[in-house]
Tab-separated table of C-alpha atoms in Angstrom:
chain	number	residue	atom	x	y	z
V	293	GLY	CA	-28.676	14.001	2.172
V	294	ALA	CA	-24.955	13.298	1.627
V	295	VAL	CA	-23.629	16.486	3.191
V	296	VAL	CA	-19.947	16.926	3.946
V	297	SER	CA	-18.715	19.791	6.087
V	298	GLN	CA	-15.259	21.229	6.534
V	299	HIS	CA	-13.864	23.446	9.232
V	300	PRO	CA	-12.436	26.007	9.091
V	301	SER	CA	-13.438	27.476	5.735
V	302	ARG	CA	-10.494	29.866	5.803
V	303	VAL	CA	-7.340	29.932	7.878
V	304	ILE	CA	-4.304	32.166	7.908
V	305	CYS	CA	-1.258	30.981	9.797
V	306	LYS	CA	2.348	31.936	10.213
V	307	SER	CA	5.155	29.993	8.619
V	308	GLY	CA	6.329	27.151	10.848
V	309	THR	CA	3.047	26.593	12.638
V	310	SER	CA	0.658	23.650	12.202
V	311	VAL	CA	-2.932	23.789	11.036
V	312	LYS	CA	-5.677	21.199	11.469
V	313	ILE	CA	-8.602	20.898	9.073
V	314	GLU	CA	-11.663	18.826	9.968
V	315	CYS	CA	-13.904	16.972	7.552
V	316	ARG	CA	-17.229	15.525	8.647
V	317	SER	CA	-19.901	13.515	6.904
V	318	LEU	CA	-23.093	14.865	8.469
V	319	ASP	CA	-25.797	12.432	7.420
V	320	PHE	CA	-24.033	9.256	6.390
V	321	GLN	CA	-21.192	7.031	7.451
V	322	ALA	CA	-18.082	7.279	5.344
V	323	THR	CA	-15.735	4.329	5.458
V	324	THR	CA	-13.421	6.179	3.118
V	325	MET	CA	-12.494	9.840	2.966
V	326	PHE	CA	-10.216	11.604	0.537
V	327	TRP	CA	-8.130	14.756	0.769
V	328	TYR	CA	-7.485	16.875	-2.290
V	329	ARG	CA	-5.499	19.973	-3.009
V	330	GLN	CA	-6.512	22.421	-5.696
V	331	PHE	CA	-4.419	25.201	-7.164
V	332	PRO	CA	-6.084	28.159	-8.912
V	333	LYS	CA	-7.682	27.244	-12.216
V	334	GLN	CA	-6.570	23.645	-11.942
V	335	SER	CA	-8.190	20.307	-11.344
V	336	LEU	CA	-8.291	18.446	-8.052
V	337	MET	CA	-5.112	16.685	-7.016
V	338	LEU	CA	-5.624	13.685	-4.765
V	339	MET	CA	-3.305	13.803	-1.770
V	340	ALA	CA	-4.378	10.771	0.241
V	341	THR	CA	-7.087	8.242	0.890
V	342	SER	CA	-8.070	7.405	4.426
V	343	ASN	CA	-10.076	4.465	5.664
V	344	GLU	CA	-11.622	4.532	9.086
V	345	GLY	CA	-9.363	2.977	11.687
V	346	SER	CA	-6.360	2.445	9.451
V	347	LYS	CA	-3.425	4.420	8.133
V	348	ALA	CA	-3.917	6.745	5.209
V	349	THR	CA	-2.591	5.897	1.762
V	350	TYR	CA	-0.682	8.808	0.288
V	351	GLU	CA	-0.269	9.595	-3.384
V	352	GLN	CA	3.177	9.683	-4.879
V	353	GLY	CA	5.001	12.881	-4.038
V	354	VAL	CA	2.877	13.769	-1.010
V	355	GLU	CA	4.856	13.900	2.230
V	356	LYS	CA	3.039	11.857	4.843
V	357	ASP	CA	4.997	13.449	7.697
V	358	LYS	CA	3.959	16.896	6.554
V	359	PHE	CA	0.309	16.136	5.852
V	360	LEU	CA	-0.924	14.065	8.772
V	361	ILE	CA	-4.279	12.396	8.270
V	362	ASN	CA	-6.403	10.818	10.966
V	363	HIS	CA	-9.679	9.022	10.279
V	364	ALA	CA	-10.765	8.105	13.781
V	365	SER	CA	-14.466	7.574	13.160
V	366	LEU	CA	-16.916	6.906	10.340
V	367	THR	CA	-17.873	10.582	10.237
V	368	LEU	CA	-14.636	12.469	10.913
V	369	SER	CA	-11.284	12.798	9.216
V	370	THR	CA	-8.650	15.427	9.947
V	371	LEU	CA	-5.765	16.784	7.922
V	372	THR	CA	-2.939	18.481	9.804
V	373	VAL	CA	-0.452	20.519	7.824
V	374	THR	CA	2.662	20.491	9.964
V	375	SER	CA	5.310	23.208	9.920
V	376	ALA	CA	3.427	25.050	7.209
V	377	HIS	CA	5.265	27.162	4.658
V	378	PRO	CA	4.003	29.651	2.078
V	379	GLU	CA	4.137	27.004	-0.653
V	380	ASP	CA	1.529	25.019	1.314
V	381	SER	CA	-0.970	27.802	0.703
V	382	SER	CA	-3.782	26.267	-1.291
V	383	PHE	CA	-7.418	25.201	-1.344
V	384	TYR	CA	-7.829	21.897	0.489
V	385	ILE	CA	-10.967	19.863	-0.137
V	386	CYS	CA	-12.086	16.668	1.513
V	387	SER	CA	-14.599	14.193	0.206
V	388	ALA	CA	-16.438	11.277	1.712
V	389	ARG	CA	-17.644	8.183	-0.016
V	390	THR	CA	-20.868	6.349	0.679
V	391	SER	CA	-20.743	2.620	0.879
V	392	GLY	CA	-24.192	1.472	-0.125
V	393	GLY	CA	-24.787	-0.726	-3.131
V	394	ASP	CA	-22.349	-1.585	-5.855
V	395	TYR	CA	-21.163	1.879	-6.693
V	396	TYR	CA	-19.658	4.435	-4.425
V	397	GLU	CA	-20.763	8.027	-4.772
V	398	GLN	CA	-18.319	10.611	-3.569
V	399	TYR	CA	-19.385	13.911	-2.005
V	400	PHE	CA	-17.161	16.895	-1.429
V	401	GLY	CA	-16.857	19.379	1.379
V	402	PRO	CA	-16.886	23.141	0.775
V	403	GLY	CA	-13.105	23.406	0.984
V	404	THR	CA	-10.625	25.192	3.253
V	405	ARG	CA	-8.552	28.096	1.993
V	406	LEU	CA	-5.152	27.954	3.716
V	407	THR	CA	-2.853	30.976	3.555
V	408	VAL	CA	0.586	30.703	5.111
V	409	THR	CA	2.335	34.024	5.704
S	159	GLY	CA	-3.626	3.848	-14.869
S	160	GLU	CA	-6.701	5.757	-15.853
S	161	ASN	CA	-6.395	9.020	-17.773
S	162	VAL	CA	-9.338	11.339	-18.373
S	163	GLU	CA	-9.262	14.076	-20.977
S	164	GLN	CA	-11.869	16.825	-20.994
S	165	HIS	CA	-12.823	19.288	-23.720
S	166	PRO	CA	-13.256	22.164	-24.180
S	167	SER	CA	-11.312	23.951	-21.470
S	168	THR	CA	-13.597	26.983	-21.757
S	169	LEU	CA	-17.066	27.302	-23.226
S	170	SER	CA	-19.154	30.422	-23.673
S	171	VAL	CA	-22.816	30.158	-24.611
S	172	GLN	CA	-25.731	32.500	-24.816
S	173	GLU	CA	-28.441	32.123	-22.208
S	174	GLY	CA	-30.998	29.605	-23.427
S	175	ASP	CA	-28.568	27.754	-25.677
S	176	SER	CA	-27.253	24.255	-25.012
S	177	ALA	CA	-23.788	23.394	-23.724
S	178	VAL	CA	-21.927	20.146	-24.290
S	179	ILE	CA	-18.758	19.034	-22.516
S	180	LYS	CA	-16.952	15.878	-23.582
S	181	CYS	CA	-14.602	13.518	-21.798
S	182	THR	CA	-12.637	10.499	-22.911
S	183	TYR	CA	-11.108	7.875	-20.664
S	184	SER	CA	-8.429	5.262	-21.175
S	185	ASP	CA	-9.234	2.440	-18.741
S	186	SER	CA	-11.788	0.102	-20.291
S	187	ALA	CA	-12.516	-1.276	-16.803
S	188	SER	CA	-13.896	2.087	-15.627
S	189	ASN	CA	-17.636	1.936	-15.134
S	190	TYR	CA	-18.665	4.868	-12.969
S	191	PHE	CA	-18.690	8.373	-14.455
S	192	PRO	CA	-19.768	11.334	-12.302
S	193	TRP	CA	-19.931	15.005	-13.206
S	194	TYR	CA	-19.220	17.763	-10.721
S	195	LYS	CA	-19.997	21.491	-10.757
S	196	GLN	CA	-17.676	23.785	-8.857
S	197	GLU	CA	-18.516	27.405	-8.182
S	198	LEU	CA	-15.827	29.889	-7.260
S	199	GLY	CA	-14.444	29.311	-3.779
S	200	LYS	CA	-16.591	26.243	-3.153
S	201	GLY	CA	-16.179	22.496	-3.215
S	202	PRO	CA	-17.332	20.392	-6.192
S	203	GLN	CA	-20.990	19.379	-6.198
S	204	LEU	CA	-22.112	16.094	-7.708
S	205	ILE	CA	-24.725	16.970	-10.343
S	206	ILE	CA	-25.216	13.730	-12.215
S	207	ASP	CA	-23.535	10.389	-12.701
S	208	ILE	CA	-23.845	7.400	-14.967
S	209	ARG	CA	-22.999	3.770	-14.553
S	210	SER	CA	-21.739	1.563	-17.350
S	211	ASN	CA	-24.942	-0.416	-17.639
S	212	VAL	CA	-26.820	2.509	-19.199
S	213	GLY	CA	-26.121	4.730	-22.183
S	214	GLU	CA	-27.943	7.866	-21.115
S	215	LYS	CA	-29.319	9.494	-17.995
S	216	LYS	CA	-31.372	12.641	-17.661
S	217	ASP	CA	-32.231	14.954	-14.780
S	218	GLN	CA	-34.294	17.961	-15.827
S	219	ARG	CA	-31.990	20.178	-17.950
S	220	ILE	CA	-28.949	17.973	-17.475
S	221	ALA	CA	-28.161	14.770	-19.304
S	222	VAL	CA	-25.144	12.520	-19.577
S	223	THR	CA	-24.414	10.052	-22.376
S	224	LEU	CA	-21.915	7.223	-22.325
S	225	ASN	CA	-20.312	5.371	-25.223
S	226	LYS	CA	-18.340	2.499	-23.729
S	227	THR	CA	-17.068	1.287	-27.084
S	228	ALA	CA	-15.491	4.634	-27.879
S	229	LYS	CA	-14.678	5.285	-24.198
S	230	HIS	CA	-16.210	8.698	-24.028
S	231	PHE	CA	-19.002	10.370	-22.117
S	232	SER	CA	-20.596	13.783	-22.384
S	233	LEU	CA	-22.522	16.273	-20.287
S	234	HIS	CA	-25.390	18.099	-21.947
S	235	ILE	CA	-27.010	21.163	-20.402
S	236	THR	CA	-30.069	22.524	-22.160
S	237	GLU	CA	-31.698	25.936	-21.778
S	238	THR	CA	-28.639	27.282	-20.020
S	239	GLN	CA	-29.043	29.952	-17.370
S	240	PRO	CA	-26.507	32.395	-15.885
S	241	GLU	CA	-26.421	30.327	-12.695
S	242	ASP	CA	-25.056	27.416	-14.714
S	243	SER	CA	-21.802	29.377	-15.038
S	244	ALA	CA	-19.148	27.412	-13.143
S	245	VAL	CA	-16.308	24.948	-13.647
S	246	TYR	CA	-17.429	21.451	-14.560
S	247	PHE	CA	-15.319	18.355	-13.933
S	248	CYS	CA	-15.848	14.881	-15.308
S	249	ALA	CA	-14.374	11.858	-13.556
S	250	ALA	CA	-14.081	8.113	-13.963
S	251	SER	CA	-13.481	5.167	-11.683
S	252	ARG	CA	-13.789	1.431	-11.555
S	253	ARG	CA	-16.506	-0.343	-9.661
S	254	TYR	CA	-16.248	-0.976	-5.950
S	255	GLY	CA	-14.719	2.235	-4.949
S	256	ASN	CA	-11.489	2.850	-6.735
S	257	LYS	CA	-10.391	6.449	-6.589
S	258	LEU	CA	-11.841	8.943	-9.000
S	259	VAL	CA	-9.664	10.275	-11.803
S	260	PHE	CA	-10.689	13.792	-12.807
S	261	GLY	CA	-10.583	15.654	-16.068
S	262	ALA	CA	-8.919	19.067	-16.206
S	263	GLY	CA	-12.205	20.943	-15.985
S	264	THR	CA	-14.290	23.161	-18.256
S	265	ILE	CA	-15.092	26.783	-17.463
S	266	LEU	CA	-18.654	27.376	-18.623
S	267	ARG	CA	-19.818	30.965	-19.047
S	268	VAL	CA	-23.452	31.633	-19.788
S	269	LYS	CA	-23.965	35.124	-21.153
S	270	SER	CA	-27.282	36.836	-20.517
C-alpha cells in the first residue's frame, strides 16, 4: 500500500517551453501533497505544499508564477514549470501524506528528471 | 523553526557489520521521526519511523532509537548487505501533519 506515482520519469524540453509533471496517490487518498526539488548530492528542498481544493502554499524563495501547482482531487496533484530555463533542470519529487490516525506518514514518488536545453 | 542535523555525511562499512546514523533536532515539539532510503535516481522510500511515545522500534535488521531529552534519534542497520548501499535521510515533524524537515543525508556504502 501507500504507492505514489509520478509521470513522466524523465523529460527534456527546450528553454522557454512549459512542462507538466503529474503526481498520483494510487491506493490512498491524499489530502496534502508536497513538491520537492533535489540537486545532485543534496537533501530534499520543499517547494510547496498543496491541499486538495485550495491554493498551494509556497516556500520562501519559490516563484509561484513559475511553478504552478494544482491539486484538483484527492489523488492527483500537478506541477507545471512555466517558461523553463536551464537553471530549472533538476530532480523533482512529489510526496503524498496519508490522513489516518494521529500521525501523518508521507510517501514519495519516484521523481521526475527535468532537463532544459 | 525546526533544524535537523545528520551525521556522518558518508559511512563505509564491511558487509555484515553494523551501521549507525545519528540525527539531532532542535524543536522540542517535534514528535514524529521517519527515516528514508534513497537509491540513485529514485524517490525516497520510507523504511521506518518512530513516534515520541516510544524509545525504540525494530523491523528485522533495522532499528531506530529516540532520546527526547537529548533531542536525538538514530538509525541502526545490522548485518549490512550491499543492497543497503544508498543515501539515508532522517526527518522530523510535529504531530498533526506539519511539514517534514530533513537532515542533509548520509551516503552509506557497504563493501562486499
